[in-house]
CSV table of N, CA and C in Angstrom, one decimal:
chain,number,residue,atom,x,y,z
F,1,MET,N,-39.1,-41.7,205.2
F,1,MET,CA,-38.1,-41.0,204.3
F,1,MET,C,-39.0,-40.4,203.3
F,2,ARG,N,-38.6,-39.2,202.9
F,2,ARG,CA,-39.5,-38.5,201.9
F,2,ARG,C,-38.3,-38.3,200.6
F,3,ILE,N,-39.2,-38.5,199.5
F,3,ILE,CA,-38.5,-38.6,198.3
F,3,ILE,C,-38.8,-37.2,197.6
F,4,LYS,N,-37.8,-36.3,197.3
F,4,LYS,CA,-38.2,-35.2,196.6
F,4,LYS,C,-38.1,-35.1,195.1
F,5,ARG,N,-39.0,-34.6,194.3
F,5,ARG,CA,-39.3,-34.8,193.0
F,5,ARG,C,-38.4,-33.6,192.4
F,6,THR,N,-37.3,-33.9,191.5
F,6,THR,CA,-36.4,-33.0,190.9
F,6,THR,C,-36.9,-32.4,189.5
F,7,THR,N,-38.1,-33.0,188.9
F,7,THR,CA,-38.5,-32.6,187.7
F,7,THR,C,-39.7,-31.7,188.0
F,8,PRO,N,-39.4,-30.5,187.3
F,8,PRO,CA,-40.6,-29.5,187.8
F,8,PRO,C,-41.9,-30.0,187.1
F,9,ARG,N,-43.1,-29.8,187.7
F,9,ARG,CA,-44.5,-30.3,187.3
F,9,ARG,C,-45.2,-28.9,186.9
F,10,SER,N,-44.7,-27.9,186.8
F,10,SER,CA,-45.5,-26.6,186.6
F,10,SER,C,-45.9,-26.7,185.2
F,11,GLY,N,-47.0,-25.9,184.7
F,11,GLY,CA,-47.5,-25.9,183.6
F,11,GLY,C,-46.6,-25.1,182.7
F,12,ILE,N,-45.9,-24.2,183.1
F,12,ILE,CA,-45.0,-23.5,182.4
F,12,ILE,C,-43.9,-24.2,181.7
F,13,SER,N,-43.3,-25.1,182.4
F,13,SER,CA,-42.4,-25.9,182.1
F,13,SER,C,-42.9,-26.9,180.7
F,14,ARG,N,-44.1,-27.5,181.0
F,14,ARG,CA,-44.8,-28.2,180.0
F,14,ARG,C,-45.0,-27.4,178.7
F,15,ARG,N,-45.7,-26.5,179.0
F,15,ARG,CA,-45.9,-25.6,177.5
F,15,ARG,C,-44.5,-25.2,176.9
F,16,THR,N,-43.4,-24.9,177.7
F,16,THR,CA,-42.1,-24.7,177.0
F,16,THR,C,-41.6,-25.8,176.3
F,17,ARG,N,-41.7,-27.0,176.9
F,17,ARG,CA,-41.3,-28.2,176.2
F,17,ARG,C,-42.1,-28.3,174.9
F,18,LEU,N,-43.6,-28.2,175.1
F,18,LEU,CA,-44.3,-28.5,173.9
F,18,LEU,C,-43.9,-27.6,172.9
F,19,THR,N,-43.7,-26.3,173.4
F,19,THR,CA,-43.5,-25.4,172.1
F,19,THR,C,-42.1,-25.7,171.3
F,20,ALA,N,-41.1,-26.2,172.2
F,20,ALA,CA,-39.8,-26.3,171.6
F,20,ALA,C,-40.1,-27.7,170.7
F,21,VAL,N,-40.7,-28.7,171.2
F,21,VAL,CA,-40.9,-29.9,170.3
F,21,VAL,C,-41.6,-29.5,169.1
F,22,SER,N,-42.9,-28.9,169.1
F,22,SER,CA,-43.5,-28.3,168.0
F,22,SER,C,-42.7,-27.4,167.1
F,23,ALA,N,-41.9,-26.7,167.4
F,23,ALA,CA,-41.0,-25.7,166.7
F,23,ALA,C,-40.0,-26.7,166.0
F,24,GLY,N,-39.5,-27.8,166.6
F,24,GLY,CA,-38.6,-28.7,166.0
F,24,GLY,C,-39.5,-29.5,164.8
F,25,LEU,N,-40.6,-29.9,165.0
F,25,LEU,CA,-41.5,-30.7,164.1
F,25,LEU,C,-41.6,-29.6,163.0
F,26,VAL,N,-42.0,-28.5,163.1
F,26,VAL,CA,-42.2,-27.6,162.1
F,26,VAL,C,-41.3,-27.3,161.1
F,27,ALA,N,-39.9,-27.0,161.8
F,27,ALA,CA,-38.7,-27.0,161.2
F,27,ALA,C,-38.2,-28.1,160.3
F,28,ALA,N,-38.5,-29.2,161.0
F,28,ALA,CA,-37.9,-30.5,160.0
F,28,ALA,C,-39.0,-30.8,158.9
F,29,ALA,N,-40.3,-30.4,159.0
F,29,ALA,CA,-41.4,-30.6,158.0
F,29,ALA,C,-41.1,-29.6,156.8
F,30,ALA,N,-40.6,-28.2,157.3
F,30,ALA,CA,-40.3,-27.2,156.2
F,30,ALA,C,-38.9,-27.6,155.5
F,31,ILE,N,-38.0,-28.5,156.1
F,31,ILE,CA,-36.9,-28.8,155.4
F,31,ILE,C,-37.3,-29.9,154.5
F,32,ALA,N,-38.0,-30.8,154.9
F,32,ALA,CA,-38.3,-32.1,154.2
F,32,ALA,C,-39.1,-31.9,152.9
F,33,VAL,N,-40.1,-30.8,152.8
F,33,VAL,CA,-41.2,-30.6,151.9
F,33,VAL,C,-40.4,-30.0,150.7
F,34,PRO,N,-39.8,-29.0,150.6
F,34,PRO,CA,-39.1,-28.7,149.3
F,34,PRO,C,-38.4,-29.6,148.6
F,35,SER,N,-37.6,-30.5,149.3
F,35,SER,CA,-37.0,-31.5,148.9
F,35,SER,C,-37.7,-32.7,148.0
F,36,ALA,N,-38.9,-32.8,148.7
F,36,ALA,CA,-39.9,-33.8,148.3
F,36,ALA,C,-40.4,-33.3,147.0
F,37,ASN,N,-40.7,-32.2,146.9
F,37,ASN,CA,-41.4,-31.5,145.8
F,37,ASN,C,-40.4,-31.3,144.7
F,38,ALA,N,-39.1,-31.2,144.9
F,38,ALA,CA,-38.0,-31.1,143.8
F,38,ALA,C,-37.8,-32.6,143.1
F,39,SER,N,-38.0,-33.7,144.0
F,39,SER,CA,-37.8,-34.9,143.4
F,39,SER,C,-39.1,-35.2,142.6
F,40,ASP,N,-40.2,-34.8,142.7
F,40,ASP,CA,-41.4,-35.0,142.1
F,40,ASP,C,-41.5,-34.6,140.5
F,41,THR,N,-40.9,-33.6,140.4
F,41,THR,CA,-40.9,-32.9,139.0
F,41,THR,C,-39.5,-33.2,138.2
F,42,PRO,N,-39.6,-34.1,137.4
F,42,PRO,CA,-38.3,-34.4,136.6
F,42,PRO,C,-37.9,-33.2,135.8
F,43,ALA,N,-36.5,-33.2,135.7
F,43,ALA,CA,-36.0,-31.8,134.8
F,43,ALA,C,-36.0,-32.3,133.2
F,44,THR,N,-36.5,-31.3,132.7
F,44,THR,CA,-36.7,-31.5,131.1
F,44,THR,C,-35.4,-30.8,130.5
F,45,PHE,N,-34.9,-31.5,129.5
F,45,PHE,CA,-33.8,-31.0,128.8
F,45,PHE,C,-34.0,-30.8,127.3
F,46,SER,N,-33.4,-29.8,126.8
F,46,SER,CA,-33.8,-29.6,125.2
F,46,SER,C,-33.1,-30.4,124.6
F,47,SER,N,-33.3,-30.4,123.3
F,47,SER,CA,-32.7,-31.2,122.4
F,47,SER,C,-31.2,-31.1,122.1
F,48,ALA,N,-30.9,-29.8,122.1
F,48,ALA,CA,-29.3,-29.5,122.2
F,48,ALA,C,-28.7,-30.2,123.4
F,49,GLU,N,-29.4,-29.8,124.7
F,49,GLU,CA,-28.9,-30.4,125.8
F,49,GLU,C,-28.6,-32.0,125.7
F,50,LEU,N,-29.6,-32.6,125.2
F,50,LEU,CA,-29.5,-34.0,125.1
F,50,LEU,C,-28.5,-34.4,123.9
F,51,LYS,N,-28.2,-33.6,122.7
F,51,LYS,CA,-27.3,-33.9,121.9
F,51,LYS,C,-25.9,-33.7,122.4
F,52,SER,N,-25.9,-32.7,123.1
F,52,SER,CA,-24.4,-32.4,123.7
F,52,SER,C,-24.1,-33.7,124.9
F,53,ALA,N,-25.2,-34.1,125.6
F,53,ALA,CA,-24.8,-35.2,126.5
F,53,ALA,C,-24.4,-36.4,125.8
F,54,SER,N,-25.3,-36.6,124.6
F,54,SER,CA,-24.9,-37.8,123.8
F,54,SER,C,-23.4,-37.8,123.4
F,55,ASP,N,-23.2,-36.5,122.8
F,55,ASP,CA,-21.8,-36.3,122.1
F,55,ASP,C,-20.7,-36.5,123.3
F,56,SER,N,-20.9,-36.2,124.4
F,56,SER,CA,-20.1,-36.3,125.5
F,56,SER,C,-19.5,-37.6,125.9
F,57,VAL,N,-20.7,-38.7,125.9
F,57,VAL,CA,-20.6,-40.0,126.1
F,57,VAL,C,-19.6,-40.5,125.0
F,58,LEU,N,-19.7,-40.1,123.7
F,58,LEU,CA,-18.8,-40.7,122.6
F,58,LEU,C,-17.5,-40.0,122.9
F,59,LYS,N,-17.3,-38.8,123.3
F,59,LYS,CA,-16.0,-38.3,123.6
F,59,LYS,C,-15.3,-39.0,124.8
F,60,ALA,N,-16.0,-39.4,125.7
F,60,ALA,CA,-15.5,-40.1,126.7
F,60,ALA,C,-14.8,-41.3,126.4
F,61,ASP,N,-15.4,-42.1,125.4
F,61,ASP,CA,-14.8,-43.2,124.5
F,61,ASP,C,-14.4,-44.5,125.7
F,62,VAL,N,-15.5,-44.8,126.4
F,62,VAL,CA,-15.5,-45.8,127.1
F,62,VAL,C,-15.8,-47.1,126.8
F,63,PRO,N,-14.9,-48.2,126.6
F,63,PRO,CA,-15.6,-49.4,126.1
F,63,PRO,C,-16.3,-50.0,126.9
F,64,GLY,N,-17.4,-50.8,126.4
F,64,GLY,CA,-18.5,-51.5,127.2
F,64,GLY,C,-19.7,-50.6,127.2
F,65,THR,N,-19.9,-49.4,126.6
F,65,THR,CA,-21.1,-48.6,126.7
F,65,THR,C,-21.9,-48.7,125.5
F,66,ALA,N,-23.0,-48.4,125.7
F,66,ALA,CA,-23.9,-47.9,124.6
F,66,ALA,C,-25.1,-47.0,125.4
F,67,TRP,N,-25.3,-45.9,124.1
F,67,TRP,CA,-26.4,-44.9,124.6
F,67,TRP,C,-27.1,-44.6,123.5
F,68,ALA,N,-28.3,-43.8,123.8
F,68,ALA,CA,-29.3,-43.5,122.9
F,68,ALA,C,-30.3,-42.5,123.6
F,69,VAL,N,-30.7,-41.4,123.0
F,69,VAL,CA,-31.7,-40.6,123.5
F,69,VAL,C,-32.9,-41.4,123.5
F,70,ASP,N,-33.5,-41.5,124.7
F,70,ASP,CA,-35.0,-41.9,125.0
F,70,ASP,C,-35.8,-40.9,125.0
F,71,SER,N,-36.7,-40.9,123.9
F,71,SER,CA,-37.5,-39.7,123.6
F,71,SER,C,-38.8,-39.5,124.5
F,72,LYS,N,-38.9,-40.9,125.1
F,72,LYS,CA,-40.1,-40.9,126.0
F,72,LYS,C,-40.0,-40.3,127.3
F,73,THR,N,-38.6,-40.4,127.9
F,73,THR,CA,-38.1,-39.8,129.0
F,73,THR,C,-37.4,-38.5,128.8
F,74,GLY,N,-37.2,-38.2,127.7
F,74,GLY,CA,-36.2,-37.0,127.5
F,74,GLY,C,-34.8,-36.9,128.1
F,75,ARG,N,-34.3,-38.2,128.0
F,75,ARG,CA,-32.8,-38.3,128.7
F,75,ARG,C,-32.1,-39.3,127.7
F,76,VAL,N,-30.9,-39.1,128.0
F,76,VAL,CA,-30.0,-39.9,127.4
F,76,VAL,C,-29.5,-41.2,128.2
F,77,LEU,N,-30.1,-42.5,127.6
F,77,LEU,CA,-29.9,-43.8,128.4
F,77,LEU,C,-28.6,-44.3,128.0
F,78,VAL,N,-27.7,-44.3,128.9
F,78,VAL,CA,-26.3,-45.1,128.7
F,78,VAL,C,-26.4,-46.4,129.5
F,79,THR,N,-26.1,-47.5,128.7
F,79,THR,CA,-25.9,-48.7,129.2
F,79,THR,C,-24.5,-49.1,129.4
F,80,VAL,N,-24.2,-49.7,130.5
F,80,VAL,CA,-22.8,-50.0,130.7
F,80,VAL,C,-22.9,-51.5,131.2
F,81,ASP,N,-21.7,-52.3,130.6
F,81,ASP,CA,-21.8,-53.6,131.1
F,81,ASP,C,-20.8,-53.7,132.3
F,82,SER,N,-20.6,-55.1,132.8
F,82,SER,CA,-20.0,-55.2,134.0
F,82,SER,C,-18.4,-54.9,134.0
F,83,THR,N,-18.0,-54.6,132.6
F,83,THR,CA,-16.3,-54.3,132.5
F,83,THR,C,-16.2,-52.9,132.9
F,84,VAL,N,-17.3,-52.2,132.9
F,84,VAL,CA,-17.1,-50.6,133.2
F,84,VAL,C,-17.1,-50.4,134.5
F,85,SER,N,-15.8,-49.5,134.9
F,85,SER,CA,-15.7,-49.3,136.5
F,85,SER,C,-16.5,-48.2,136.7
F,86,GLN,N,-16.5,-47.9,138.0
F,86,GLN,CA,-17.1,-46.7,138.7
F,86,GLN,C,-16.3,-45.4,138.3
F,87,ALA,N,-15.0,-45.7,138.2
F,87,ALA,CA,-14.1,-44.4,137.6
F,87,ALA,C,-14.5,-44.2,136.1
F,88,GLU,N,-14.6,-44.9,135.4
F,88,GLU,CA,-15.0,-44.9,134.1
F,88,GLU,C,-16.7,-44.0,134.0
F,89,ILE,N,-17.5,-44.9,134.7
F,89,ILE,CA,-18.8,-43.8,134.9
F,89,ILE,C,-18.6,-42.4,135.2
F,90,ALA,N,-17.7,-42.3,136.2
F,90,ALA,CA,-17.5,-40.8,136.6
F,90,ALA,C,-16.9,-40.1,135.6
F,91,GLU,N,-16.2,-40.7,134.8
F,91,GLU,CA,-15.4,-39.9,133.8
F,91,GLU,C,-16.5,-39.7,132.7
F,92,ILE,N,-17.5,-40.4,132.3
F,92,ILE,CA,-18.5,-40.3,131.4
F,92,ILE,C,-19.5,-38.8,132.0
F,93,LYS,N,-19.6,-39.0,133.3
F,93,LYS,CA,-20.3,-37.8,133.9
F,93,LYS,C,-19.7,-36.6,133.7
F,94,LYS,N,-18.4,-36.7,134.0
F,94,LYS,CA,-17.6,-35.5,134.0
F,94,LYS,C,-17.2,-35.0,132.6
F,95,GLN,N,-17.4,-35.7,131.5
F,95,GLN,CA,-17.1,-35.4,130.1
F,95,GLN,C,-18.5,-34.6,129.8
F,96,ALA,N,-19.7,-34.9,130.2
F,96,ALA,CA,-21.1,-34.4,130.0
F,96,ALA,C,-21.3,-33.2,130.7
F,97,GLY,N,-20.4,-32.7,132.0
F,97,GLY,CA,-20.4,-31.5,132.4
F,97,GLY,C,-21.8,-31.3,133.1
F,98,ASP,N,-22.3,-29.9,132.6
F,98,ASP,CA,-23.7,-29.4,133.2
F,98,ASP,C,-24.6,-30.2,132.8
F,99,ASN,N,-24.6,-31.1,131.6
F,99,ASN,CA,-25.6,-31.9,131.0
F,99,ASN,C,-25.6,-33.3,131.6
F,100,ALA,N,-24.7,-33.6,132.7
F,100,ALA,CA,-24.7,-34.9,133.3
F,100,ALA,C,-26.0,-35.4,134.1
F,101,ASP,N,-26.8,-34.5,134.5
F,101,ASP,CA,-28.1,-34.9,135.0
F,101,ASP,C,-29.2,-35.4,133.8
F,102,ALA,N,-28.7,-35.0,132.5
F,102,ALA,CA,-29.5,-35.8,131.6
F,102,ALA,C,-29.1,-37.3,131.0
F,103,LEU,N,-28.2,-37.6,131.9
F,103,LEU,CA,-27.8,-39.0,131.8
F,103,LEU,C,-28.5,-40.1,132.7
F,104,THR,N,-28.9,-41.0,132.1
F,104,THR,CA,-29.5,-42.2,133.1
F,104,THR,C,-28.6,-43.4,132.6
F,105,ILE,N,-27.8,-43.8,133.8
F,105,ILE,CA,-26.8,-44.8,133.6
F,105,ILE,C,-27.4,-46.2,134.1
F,106,LYS,N,-27.6,-47.3,133.1
F,106,LYS,CA,-27.9,-48.7,133.9
F,106,LYS,C,-26.9,-49.5,133.5
F,107,ARG,N,-26.6,-50.5,134.3
F,107,ARG,CA,-25.7,-51.5,134.4
F,107,ARG,C,-26.4,-52.8,134.0
F,108,THR,N,-25.6,-53.5,132.9
F,108,THR,CA,-26.0,-54.9,132.5
F,108,THR,C,-24.9,-55.9,132.6
F,109,PRO,N,-25.3,-56.9,132.7
F,109,PRO,CA,-24.0,-58.1,132.7
F,109,PRO,C,-23.5,-58.2,131.5
F,110,ALA,N,-22.0,-58.5,131.7
F,110,ALA,CA,-21.1,-58.7,130.6
F,110,ALA,C,-21.7,-60.0,129.8
F,111,SER,N,-21.5,-59.9,128.4
F,111,SER,CA,-22.0,-60.9,127.6
F,111,SER,C,-21.0,-61.9,127.6
F,112,SER,N,-21.1,-63.2,127.7
F,112,SER,CA,-19.8,-64.1,127.6
F,112,SER,C,-19.5,-64.5,126.1
F,113,PRO,N,-18.4,-64.9,125.9
F,113,PRO,CA,-17.9,-65.2,124.5
F,113,PRO,C,-18.4,-66.4,124.1
F,114,SER,N,-19.0,-66.5,122.7
F,114,SER,CA,-19.7,-67.6,122.2
F,114,SER,C,-18.8,-68.6,121.7
């Protein structure tokens, strides 16, 4: 009994496959590199943008929040306790509008009554 090989063994098919795989890897690297570089450089915000973001947190008027401009990072640090829902956090970001990227939101546990 003779078994016939169905996959080609010619050099042309190997080169074609190698070229296709190489092109795919190059395309994947080209897509990944710009996004990696974008996250390495933090956005800087002007004092007017930070003030506007801070004012929008005040306008959102969500109980259980505290905020301040962090001069070290150049962002508005918003601290929310466990009573603040995801919808309320979304409302704060919505109120900030274009300056929502200037907000850093951190969650802390709610304090128990004494």
